Short mmCIF file of N, CA and C in Angstrom, two decimals:
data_model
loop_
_atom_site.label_atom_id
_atom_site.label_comp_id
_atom_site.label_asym_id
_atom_site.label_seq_id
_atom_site.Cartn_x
_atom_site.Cartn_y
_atom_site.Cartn_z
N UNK A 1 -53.33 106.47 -32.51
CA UNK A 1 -54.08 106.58 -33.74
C UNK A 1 -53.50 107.69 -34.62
N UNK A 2 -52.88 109.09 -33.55
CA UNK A 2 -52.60 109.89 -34.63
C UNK A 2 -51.38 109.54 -35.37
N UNK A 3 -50.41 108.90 -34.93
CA UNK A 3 -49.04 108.19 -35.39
C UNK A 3 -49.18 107.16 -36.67
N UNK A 4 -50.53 106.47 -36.90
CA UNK A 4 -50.66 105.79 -37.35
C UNK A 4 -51.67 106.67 -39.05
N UNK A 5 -52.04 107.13 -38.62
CA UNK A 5 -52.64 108.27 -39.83
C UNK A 5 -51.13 108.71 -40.27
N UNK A 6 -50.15 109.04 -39.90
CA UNK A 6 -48.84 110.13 -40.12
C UNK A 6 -48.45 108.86 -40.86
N UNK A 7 -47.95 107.98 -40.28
CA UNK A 7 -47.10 106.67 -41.16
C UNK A 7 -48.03 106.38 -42.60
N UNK A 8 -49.66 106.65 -42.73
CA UNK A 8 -50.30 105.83 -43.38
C UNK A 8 -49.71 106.98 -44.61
N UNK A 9 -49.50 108.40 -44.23
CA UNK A 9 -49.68 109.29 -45.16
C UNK A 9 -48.54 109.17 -45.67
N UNK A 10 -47.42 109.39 -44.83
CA UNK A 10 -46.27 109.34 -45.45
C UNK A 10 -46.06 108.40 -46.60
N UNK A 11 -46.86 106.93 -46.40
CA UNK A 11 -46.63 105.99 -47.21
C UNK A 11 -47.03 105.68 -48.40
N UNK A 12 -48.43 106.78 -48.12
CA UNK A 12 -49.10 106.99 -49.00
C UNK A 12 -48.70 108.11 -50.19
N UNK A 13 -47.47 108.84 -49.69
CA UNK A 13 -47.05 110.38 -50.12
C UNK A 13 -46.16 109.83 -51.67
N UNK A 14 -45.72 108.46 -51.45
CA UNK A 14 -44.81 108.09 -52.11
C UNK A 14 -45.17 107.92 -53.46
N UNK A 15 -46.50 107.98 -53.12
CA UNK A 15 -47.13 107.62 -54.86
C UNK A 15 -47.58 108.97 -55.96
N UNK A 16 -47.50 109.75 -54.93
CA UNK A 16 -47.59 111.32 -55.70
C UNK A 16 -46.38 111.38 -56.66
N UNK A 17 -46.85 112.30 -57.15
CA UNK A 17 -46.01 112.88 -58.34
C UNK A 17 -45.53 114.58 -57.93
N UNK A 18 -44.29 114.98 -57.59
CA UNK A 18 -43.89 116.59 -57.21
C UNK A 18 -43.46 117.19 -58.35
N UNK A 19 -43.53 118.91 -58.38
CA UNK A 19 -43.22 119.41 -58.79
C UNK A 19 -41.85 120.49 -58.28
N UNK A 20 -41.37 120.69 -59.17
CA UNK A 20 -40.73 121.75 -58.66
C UNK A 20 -41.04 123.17 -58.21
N UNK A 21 -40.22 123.78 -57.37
CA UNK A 21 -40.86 124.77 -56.49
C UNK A 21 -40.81 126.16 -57.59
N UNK A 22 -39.72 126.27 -58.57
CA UNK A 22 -40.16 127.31 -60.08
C UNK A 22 -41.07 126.35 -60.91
N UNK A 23 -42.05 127.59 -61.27
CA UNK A 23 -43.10 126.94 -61.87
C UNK A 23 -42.67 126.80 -63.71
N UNK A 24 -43.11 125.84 -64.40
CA UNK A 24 -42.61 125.46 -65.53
C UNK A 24 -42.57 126.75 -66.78
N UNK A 25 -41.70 126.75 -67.61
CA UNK A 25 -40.96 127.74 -67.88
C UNK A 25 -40.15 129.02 -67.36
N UNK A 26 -40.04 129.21 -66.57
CA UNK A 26 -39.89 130.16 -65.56
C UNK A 26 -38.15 130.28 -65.68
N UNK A 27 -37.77 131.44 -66.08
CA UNK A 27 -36.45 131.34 -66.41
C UNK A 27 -35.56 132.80 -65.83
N UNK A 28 -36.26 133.31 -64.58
CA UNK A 28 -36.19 134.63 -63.97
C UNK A 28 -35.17 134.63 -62.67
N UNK A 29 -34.81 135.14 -61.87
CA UNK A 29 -34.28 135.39 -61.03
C UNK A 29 -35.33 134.44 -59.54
N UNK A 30 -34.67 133.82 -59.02
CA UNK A 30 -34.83 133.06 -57.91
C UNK A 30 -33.91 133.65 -56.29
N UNK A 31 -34.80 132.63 -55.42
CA UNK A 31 -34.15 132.51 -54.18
C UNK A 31 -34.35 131.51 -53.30
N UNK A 32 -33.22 131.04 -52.75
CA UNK A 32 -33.22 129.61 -52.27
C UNK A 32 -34.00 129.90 -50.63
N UNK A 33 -34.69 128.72 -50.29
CA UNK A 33 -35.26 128.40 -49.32
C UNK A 33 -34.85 127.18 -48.65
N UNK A 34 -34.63 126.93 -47.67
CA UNK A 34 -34.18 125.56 -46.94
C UNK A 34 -35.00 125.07 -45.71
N UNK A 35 -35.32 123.67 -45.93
CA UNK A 35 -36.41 122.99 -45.30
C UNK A 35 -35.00 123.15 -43.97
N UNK A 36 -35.68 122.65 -42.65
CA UNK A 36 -34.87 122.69 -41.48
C UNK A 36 -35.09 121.50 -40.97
N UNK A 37 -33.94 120.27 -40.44
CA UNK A 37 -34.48 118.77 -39.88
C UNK A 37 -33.34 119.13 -38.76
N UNK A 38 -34.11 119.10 -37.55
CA UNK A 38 -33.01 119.09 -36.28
C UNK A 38 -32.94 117.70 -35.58
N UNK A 39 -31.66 117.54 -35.39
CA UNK A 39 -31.89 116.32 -34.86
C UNK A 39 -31.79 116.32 -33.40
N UNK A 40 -32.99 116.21 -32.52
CA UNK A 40 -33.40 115.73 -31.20
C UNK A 40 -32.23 114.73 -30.77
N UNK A 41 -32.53 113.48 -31.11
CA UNK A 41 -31.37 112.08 -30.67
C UNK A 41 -31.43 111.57 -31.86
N UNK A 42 -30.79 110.29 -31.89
CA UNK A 42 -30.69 109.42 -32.44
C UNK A 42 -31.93 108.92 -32.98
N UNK A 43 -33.07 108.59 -32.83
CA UNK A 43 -34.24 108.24 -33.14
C UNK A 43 -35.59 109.42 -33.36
N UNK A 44 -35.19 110.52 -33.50
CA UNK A 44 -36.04 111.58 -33.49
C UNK A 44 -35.73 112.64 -34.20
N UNK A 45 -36.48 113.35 -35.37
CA UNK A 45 -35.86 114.31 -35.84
C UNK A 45 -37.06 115.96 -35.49
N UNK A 46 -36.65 116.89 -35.40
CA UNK A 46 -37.80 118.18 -36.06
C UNK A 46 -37.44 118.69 -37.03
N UNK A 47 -38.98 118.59 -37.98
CA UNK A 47 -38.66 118.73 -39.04
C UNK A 47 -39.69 119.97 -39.72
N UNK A 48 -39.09 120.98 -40.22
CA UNK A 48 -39.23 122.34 -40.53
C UNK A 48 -39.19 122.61 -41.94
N UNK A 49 -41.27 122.04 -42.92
CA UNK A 49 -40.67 121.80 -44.05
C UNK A 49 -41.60 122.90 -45.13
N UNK A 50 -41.04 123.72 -46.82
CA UNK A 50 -42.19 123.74 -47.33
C UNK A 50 -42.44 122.53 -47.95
N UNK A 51 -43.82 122.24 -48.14
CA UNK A 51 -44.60 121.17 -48.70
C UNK A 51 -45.37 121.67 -50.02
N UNK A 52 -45.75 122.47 -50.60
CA UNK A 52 -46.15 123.04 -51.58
C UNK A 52 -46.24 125.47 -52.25
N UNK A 53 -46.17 125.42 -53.26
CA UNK A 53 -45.74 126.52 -53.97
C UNK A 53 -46.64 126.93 -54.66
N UNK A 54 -47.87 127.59 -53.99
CA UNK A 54 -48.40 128.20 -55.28
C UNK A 54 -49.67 127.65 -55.71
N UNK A 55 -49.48 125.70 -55.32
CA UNK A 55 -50.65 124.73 -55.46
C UNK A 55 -49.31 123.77 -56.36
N UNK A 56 -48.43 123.88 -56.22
CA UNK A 56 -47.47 122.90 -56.75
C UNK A 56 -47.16 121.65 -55.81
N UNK A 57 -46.72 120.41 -55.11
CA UNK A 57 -46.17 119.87 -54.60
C UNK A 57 -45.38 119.64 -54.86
N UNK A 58 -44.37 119.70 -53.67
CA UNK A 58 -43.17 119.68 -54.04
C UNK A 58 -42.70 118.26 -53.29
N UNK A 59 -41.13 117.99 -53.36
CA UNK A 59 -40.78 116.86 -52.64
C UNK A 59 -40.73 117.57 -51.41
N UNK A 60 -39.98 116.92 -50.08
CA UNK A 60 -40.37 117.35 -48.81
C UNK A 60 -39.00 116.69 -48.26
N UNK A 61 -38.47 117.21 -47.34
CA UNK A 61 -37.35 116.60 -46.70
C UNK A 61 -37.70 115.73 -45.55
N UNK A 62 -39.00 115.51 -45.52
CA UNK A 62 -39.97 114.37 -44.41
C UNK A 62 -39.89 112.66 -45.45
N UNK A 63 -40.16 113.30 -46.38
CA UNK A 63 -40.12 111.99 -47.47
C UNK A 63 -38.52 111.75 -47.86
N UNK A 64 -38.10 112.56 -47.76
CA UNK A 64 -36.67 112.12 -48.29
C UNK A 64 -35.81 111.62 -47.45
N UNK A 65 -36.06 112.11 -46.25
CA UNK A 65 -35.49 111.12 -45.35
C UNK A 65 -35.88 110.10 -44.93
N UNK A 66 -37.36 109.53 -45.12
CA UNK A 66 -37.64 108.43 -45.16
C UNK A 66 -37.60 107.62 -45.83
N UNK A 67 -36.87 108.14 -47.04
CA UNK A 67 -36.23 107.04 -48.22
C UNK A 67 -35.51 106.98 -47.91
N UNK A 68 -34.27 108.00 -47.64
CA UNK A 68 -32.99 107.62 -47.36
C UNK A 68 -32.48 106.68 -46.04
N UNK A 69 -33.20 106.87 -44.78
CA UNK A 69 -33.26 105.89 -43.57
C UNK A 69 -34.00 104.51 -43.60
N UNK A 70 -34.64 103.83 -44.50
CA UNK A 70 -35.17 102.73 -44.61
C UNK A 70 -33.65 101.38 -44.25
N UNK A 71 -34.73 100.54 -43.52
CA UNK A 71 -33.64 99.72 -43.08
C UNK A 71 -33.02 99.75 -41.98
N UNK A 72 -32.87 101.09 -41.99
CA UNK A 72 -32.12 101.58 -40.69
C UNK A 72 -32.20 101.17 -39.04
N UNK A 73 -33.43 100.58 -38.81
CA UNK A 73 -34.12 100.42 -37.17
C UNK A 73 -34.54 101.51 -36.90
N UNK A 74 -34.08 101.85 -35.39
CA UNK A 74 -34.51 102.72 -34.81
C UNK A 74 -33.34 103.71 -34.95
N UNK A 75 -32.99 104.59 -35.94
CA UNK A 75 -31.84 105.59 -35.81
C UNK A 75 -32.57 105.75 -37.18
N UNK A 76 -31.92 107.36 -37.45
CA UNK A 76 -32.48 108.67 -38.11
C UNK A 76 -31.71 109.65 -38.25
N UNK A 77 -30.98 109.81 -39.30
CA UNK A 77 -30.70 110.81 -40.03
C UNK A 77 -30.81 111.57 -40.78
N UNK A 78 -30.94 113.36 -40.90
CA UNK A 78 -32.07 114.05 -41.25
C UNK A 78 -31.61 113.96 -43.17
N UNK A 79 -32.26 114.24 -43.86
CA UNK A 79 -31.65 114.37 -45.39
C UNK A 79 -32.64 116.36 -45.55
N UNK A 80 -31.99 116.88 -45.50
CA UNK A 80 -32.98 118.61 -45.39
C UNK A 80 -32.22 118.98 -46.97
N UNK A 81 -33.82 119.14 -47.90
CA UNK A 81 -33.65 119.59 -48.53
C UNK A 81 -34.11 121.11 -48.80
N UNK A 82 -33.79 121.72 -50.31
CA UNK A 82 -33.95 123.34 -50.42
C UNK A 82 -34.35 123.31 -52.15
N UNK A 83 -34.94 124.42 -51.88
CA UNK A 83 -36.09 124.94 -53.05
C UNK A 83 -35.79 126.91 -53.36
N UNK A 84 -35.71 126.42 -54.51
CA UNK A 84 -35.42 127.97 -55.57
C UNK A 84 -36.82 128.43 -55.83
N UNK A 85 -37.37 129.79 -55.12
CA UNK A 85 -38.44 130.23 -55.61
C UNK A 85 -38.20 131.28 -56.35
N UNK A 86 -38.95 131.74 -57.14
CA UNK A 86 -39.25 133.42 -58.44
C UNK A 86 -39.63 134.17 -57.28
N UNK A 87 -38.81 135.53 -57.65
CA UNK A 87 -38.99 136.68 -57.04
C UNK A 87 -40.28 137.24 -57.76
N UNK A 88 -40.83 136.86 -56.47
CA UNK A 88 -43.06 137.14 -56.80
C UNK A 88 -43.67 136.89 -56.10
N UNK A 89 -44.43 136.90 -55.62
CA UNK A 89 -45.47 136.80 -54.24
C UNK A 89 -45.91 135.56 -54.64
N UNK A 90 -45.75 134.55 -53.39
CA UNK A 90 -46.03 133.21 -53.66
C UNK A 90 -47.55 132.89 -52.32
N UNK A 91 -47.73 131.85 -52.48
CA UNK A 91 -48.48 131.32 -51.51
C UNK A 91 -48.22 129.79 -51.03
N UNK A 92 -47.52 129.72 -50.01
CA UNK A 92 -46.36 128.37 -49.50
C UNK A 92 -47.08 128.15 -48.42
N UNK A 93 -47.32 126.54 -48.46
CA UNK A 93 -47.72 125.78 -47.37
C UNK A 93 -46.25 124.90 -46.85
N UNK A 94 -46.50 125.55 -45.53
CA UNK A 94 -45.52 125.35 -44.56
C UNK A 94 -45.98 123.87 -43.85
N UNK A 95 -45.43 122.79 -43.15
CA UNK A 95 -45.49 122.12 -42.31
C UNK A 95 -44.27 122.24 -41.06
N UNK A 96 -44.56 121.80 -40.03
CA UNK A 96 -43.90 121.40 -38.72
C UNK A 96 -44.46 120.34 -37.86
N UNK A 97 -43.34 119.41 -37.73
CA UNK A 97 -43.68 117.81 -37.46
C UNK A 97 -42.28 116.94 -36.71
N UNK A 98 -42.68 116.36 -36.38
CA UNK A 98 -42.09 115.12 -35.46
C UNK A 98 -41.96 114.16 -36.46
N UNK A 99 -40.38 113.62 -36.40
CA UNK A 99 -40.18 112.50 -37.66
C UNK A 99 -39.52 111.41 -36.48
N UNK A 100 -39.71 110.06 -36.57
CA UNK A 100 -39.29 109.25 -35.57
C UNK A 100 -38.37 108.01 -36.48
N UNK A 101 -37.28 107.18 -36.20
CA UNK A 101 -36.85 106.75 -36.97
C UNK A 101 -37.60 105.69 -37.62
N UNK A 102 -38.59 104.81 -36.83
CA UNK A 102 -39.78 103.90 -37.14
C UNK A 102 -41.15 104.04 -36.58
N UNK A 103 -41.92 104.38 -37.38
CA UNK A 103 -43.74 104.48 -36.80
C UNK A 103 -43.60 104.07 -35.59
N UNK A 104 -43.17 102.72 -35.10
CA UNK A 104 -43.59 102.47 -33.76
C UNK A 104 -43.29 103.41 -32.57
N UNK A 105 -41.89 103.70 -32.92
CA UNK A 105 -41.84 104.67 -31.95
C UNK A 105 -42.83 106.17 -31.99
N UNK A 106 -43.44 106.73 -32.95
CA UNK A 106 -44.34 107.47 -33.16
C UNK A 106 -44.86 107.26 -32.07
N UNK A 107 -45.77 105.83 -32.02
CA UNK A 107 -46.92 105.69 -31.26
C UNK A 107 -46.55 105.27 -30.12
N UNK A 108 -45.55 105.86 -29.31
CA UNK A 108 -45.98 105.64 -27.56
C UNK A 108 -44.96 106.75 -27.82
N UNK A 109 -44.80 108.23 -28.39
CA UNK A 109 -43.90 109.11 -27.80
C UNK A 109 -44.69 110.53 -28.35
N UNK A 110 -44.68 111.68 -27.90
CA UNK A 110 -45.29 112.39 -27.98
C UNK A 110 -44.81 113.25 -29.83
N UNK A 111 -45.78 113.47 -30.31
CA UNK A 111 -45.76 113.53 -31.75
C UNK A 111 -46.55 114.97 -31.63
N UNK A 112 -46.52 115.84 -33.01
CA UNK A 112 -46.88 116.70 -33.37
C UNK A 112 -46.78 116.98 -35.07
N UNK A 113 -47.64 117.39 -35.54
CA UNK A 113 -47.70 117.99 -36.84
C UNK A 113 -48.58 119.07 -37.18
N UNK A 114 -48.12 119.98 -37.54
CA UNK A 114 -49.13 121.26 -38.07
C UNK A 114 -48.49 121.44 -39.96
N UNK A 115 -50.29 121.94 -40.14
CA UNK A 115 -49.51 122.66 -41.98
C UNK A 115 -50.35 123.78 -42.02
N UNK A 116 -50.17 124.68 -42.58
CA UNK A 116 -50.94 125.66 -43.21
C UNK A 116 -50.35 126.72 -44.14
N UNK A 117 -50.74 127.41 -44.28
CA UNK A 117 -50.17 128.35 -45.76
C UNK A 117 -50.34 129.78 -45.35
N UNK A 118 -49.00 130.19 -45.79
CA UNK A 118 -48.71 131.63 -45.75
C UNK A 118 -48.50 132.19 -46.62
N UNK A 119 -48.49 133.85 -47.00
CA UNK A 119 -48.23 134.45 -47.69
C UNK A 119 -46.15 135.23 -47.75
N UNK A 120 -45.61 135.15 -48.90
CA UNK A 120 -44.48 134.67 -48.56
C UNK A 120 -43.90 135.66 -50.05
N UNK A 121 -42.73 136.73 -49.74
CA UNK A 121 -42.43 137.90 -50.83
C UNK A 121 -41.06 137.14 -50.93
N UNK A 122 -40.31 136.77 -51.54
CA UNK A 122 -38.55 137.03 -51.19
C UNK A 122 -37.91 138.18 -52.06
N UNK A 123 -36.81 138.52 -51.81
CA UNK A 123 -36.54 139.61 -51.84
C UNK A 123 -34.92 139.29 -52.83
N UNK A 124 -34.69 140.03 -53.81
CA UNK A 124 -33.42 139.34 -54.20
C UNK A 124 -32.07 139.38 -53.20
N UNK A 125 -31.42 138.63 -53.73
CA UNK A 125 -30.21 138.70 -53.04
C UNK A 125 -30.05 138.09 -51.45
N UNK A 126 -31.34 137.67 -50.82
CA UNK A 126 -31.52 136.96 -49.76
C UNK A 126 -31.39 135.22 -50.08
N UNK A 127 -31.56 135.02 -48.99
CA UNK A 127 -31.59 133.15 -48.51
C UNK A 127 -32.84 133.22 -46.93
N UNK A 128 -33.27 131.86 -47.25
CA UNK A 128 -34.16 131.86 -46.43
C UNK A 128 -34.51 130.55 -45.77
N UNK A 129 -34.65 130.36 -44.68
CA UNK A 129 -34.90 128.92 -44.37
C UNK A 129 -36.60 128.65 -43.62
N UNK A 130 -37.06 127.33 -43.85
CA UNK A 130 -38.35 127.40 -42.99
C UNK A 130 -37.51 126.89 -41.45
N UNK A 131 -38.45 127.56 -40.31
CA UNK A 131 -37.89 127.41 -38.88
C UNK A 131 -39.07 127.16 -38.43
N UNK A 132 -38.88 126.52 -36.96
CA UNK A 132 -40.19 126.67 -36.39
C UNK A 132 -39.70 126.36 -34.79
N UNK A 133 -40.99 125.90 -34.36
CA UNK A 133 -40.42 125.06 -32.56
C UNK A 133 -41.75 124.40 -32.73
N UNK A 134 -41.18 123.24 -32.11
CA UNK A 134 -41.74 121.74 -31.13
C UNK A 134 -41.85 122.02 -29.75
N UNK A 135 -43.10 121.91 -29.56
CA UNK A 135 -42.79 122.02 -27.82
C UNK A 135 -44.20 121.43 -26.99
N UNK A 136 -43.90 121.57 -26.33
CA UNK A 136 -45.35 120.87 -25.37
C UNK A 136 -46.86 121.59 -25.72
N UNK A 137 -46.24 122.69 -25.64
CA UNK A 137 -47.55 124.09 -25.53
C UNK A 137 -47.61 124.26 -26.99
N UNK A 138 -46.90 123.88 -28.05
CA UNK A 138 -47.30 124.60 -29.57
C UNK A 138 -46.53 124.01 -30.48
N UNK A 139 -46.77 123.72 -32.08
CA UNK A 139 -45.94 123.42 -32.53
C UNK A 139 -46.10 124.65 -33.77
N UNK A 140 -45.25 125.13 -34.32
CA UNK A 140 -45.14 126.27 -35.21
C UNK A 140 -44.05 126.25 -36.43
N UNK A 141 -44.34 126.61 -37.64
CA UNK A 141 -43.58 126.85 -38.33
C UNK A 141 -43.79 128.54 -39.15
N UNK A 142 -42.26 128.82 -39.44
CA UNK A 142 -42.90 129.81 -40.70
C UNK A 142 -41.26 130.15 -41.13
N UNK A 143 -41.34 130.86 -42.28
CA UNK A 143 -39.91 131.38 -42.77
C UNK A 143 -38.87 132.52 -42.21
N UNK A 144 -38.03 132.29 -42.26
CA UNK A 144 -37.02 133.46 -41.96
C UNK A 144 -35.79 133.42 -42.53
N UNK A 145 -35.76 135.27 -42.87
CA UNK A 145 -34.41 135.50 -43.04
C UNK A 145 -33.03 134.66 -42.59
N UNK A 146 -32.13 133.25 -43.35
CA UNK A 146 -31.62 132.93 -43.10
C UNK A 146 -30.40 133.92 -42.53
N UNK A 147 -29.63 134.76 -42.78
CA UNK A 147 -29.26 135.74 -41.94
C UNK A 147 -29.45 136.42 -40.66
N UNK A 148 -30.47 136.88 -41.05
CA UNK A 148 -30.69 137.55 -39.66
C UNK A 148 -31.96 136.71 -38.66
N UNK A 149 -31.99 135.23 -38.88
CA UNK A 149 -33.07 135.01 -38.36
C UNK A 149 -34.60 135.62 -37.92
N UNK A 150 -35.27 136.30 -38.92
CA UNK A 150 -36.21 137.09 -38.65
C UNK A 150 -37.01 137.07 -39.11
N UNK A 151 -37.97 136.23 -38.70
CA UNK A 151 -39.86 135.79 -39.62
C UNK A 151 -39.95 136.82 -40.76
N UNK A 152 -40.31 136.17 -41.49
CA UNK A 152 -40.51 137.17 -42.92
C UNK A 152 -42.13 136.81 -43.37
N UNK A 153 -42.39 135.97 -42.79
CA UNK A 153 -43.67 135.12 -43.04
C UNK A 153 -44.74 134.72 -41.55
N UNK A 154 -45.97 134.83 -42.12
CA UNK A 154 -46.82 134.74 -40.80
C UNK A 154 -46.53 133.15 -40.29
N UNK A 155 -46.81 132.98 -39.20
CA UNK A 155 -46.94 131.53 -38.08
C UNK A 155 -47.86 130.52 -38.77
N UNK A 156 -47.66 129.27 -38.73
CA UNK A 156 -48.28 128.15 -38.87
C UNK A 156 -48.59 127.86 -37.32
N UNK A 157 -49.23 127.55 -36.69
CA UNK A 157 -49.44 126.86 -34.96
C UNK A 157 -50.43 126.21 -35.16
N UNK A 158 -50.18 124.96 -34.45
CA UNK A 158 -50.93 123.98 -33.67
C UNK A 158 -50.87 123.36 -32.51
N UNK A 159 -51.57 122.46 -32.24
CA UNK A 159 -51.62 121.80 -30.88
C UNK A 159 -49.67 121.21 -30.71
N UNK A 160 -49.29 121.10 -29.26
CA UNK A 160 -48.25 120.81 -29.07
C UNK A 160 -47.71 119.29 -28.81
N UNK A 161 -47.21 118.51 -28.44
CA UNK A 161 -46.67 117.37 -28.05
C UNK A 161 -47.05 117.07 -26.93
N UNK A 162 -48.14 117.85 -26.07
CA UNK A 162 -48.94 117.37 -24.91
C UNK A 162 -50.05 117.02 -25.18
N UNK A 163 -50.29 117.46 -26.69
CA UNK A 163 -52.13 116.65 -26.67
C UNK A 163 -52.16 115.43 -26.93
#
């Protein structure tokens, strides 16, 4: 059932309208952020994304690769996209999720999705990526110093791929 809510949304995601992650006029100094899609196998991706800026939606590298893999069967290749934010205290909703190459496989393999929102500074002259882990016991996302790998941003957690 929960696989089947995830496919309904995704499908449903398509009809939104996104914004970009600088908010309109905004002509200041930025810093790039990068969604993270690891690829597990062939049919499985983790996917490490922001989903909104501020109260903006943005596109998502969950949706974009599910445009870009249509057709495909059961195989999955990640499409990870990245977002320019204003140096300013933002408020970013993070997700971390299980992407499968077709719903079906969703539903007989162990799945996970968490979202929630953090508070989130960047700093000039940095890069930053969202990271997280998939795992039995937890699923988590949050940002870090693409450099030095080092949370810059509080934890997203939820239930793991055993519930």
């Amino acid at each position: 059932m929960k696989a089947l809510a995830l496919a309904a949304t995704l499908a449903l995601a398509g009809c939104a309208s996104f914004e970009a992650a600088t908010p309109p006029g905004y002509d200041g100094p930025t810093v790039n952020v990068a969604d993270q899609a690891q690829q597990v196998n062939d049919r499985l991706l983790h996917v490490f994304e922001m989903t909104q800026v501020d109260g903006r939606r943005l596109s998502t590298t969950s949706r974009a690769t599910v445009s870009a893999n249509q057709g495909r069967g059961f195989a999955v290749s990640p499409v990870a996209l990245t977002n320019e934010l204003p140096l300013r205290p933002a408020r970013v909703q993070l997700q971390a999720m299980t992407q499968y190459a077709a719903p079906i496989l969703a539903m007989t393999s162990p799945t996970c999705r968490v979202q929630g929102e953090v508070a989130f500074t960047p700093e000039a002259g940095k890069a930053y990526r969202v990271s997280g882990r998939i795992a039995p016991e937890a699923c988590e996302a949050w940002i870090e110093d693409r450099d030095t790998k080092q949370p810059v941003t509080d934890r997203i957690t939820g239930k793991g791929t055993r519930s």
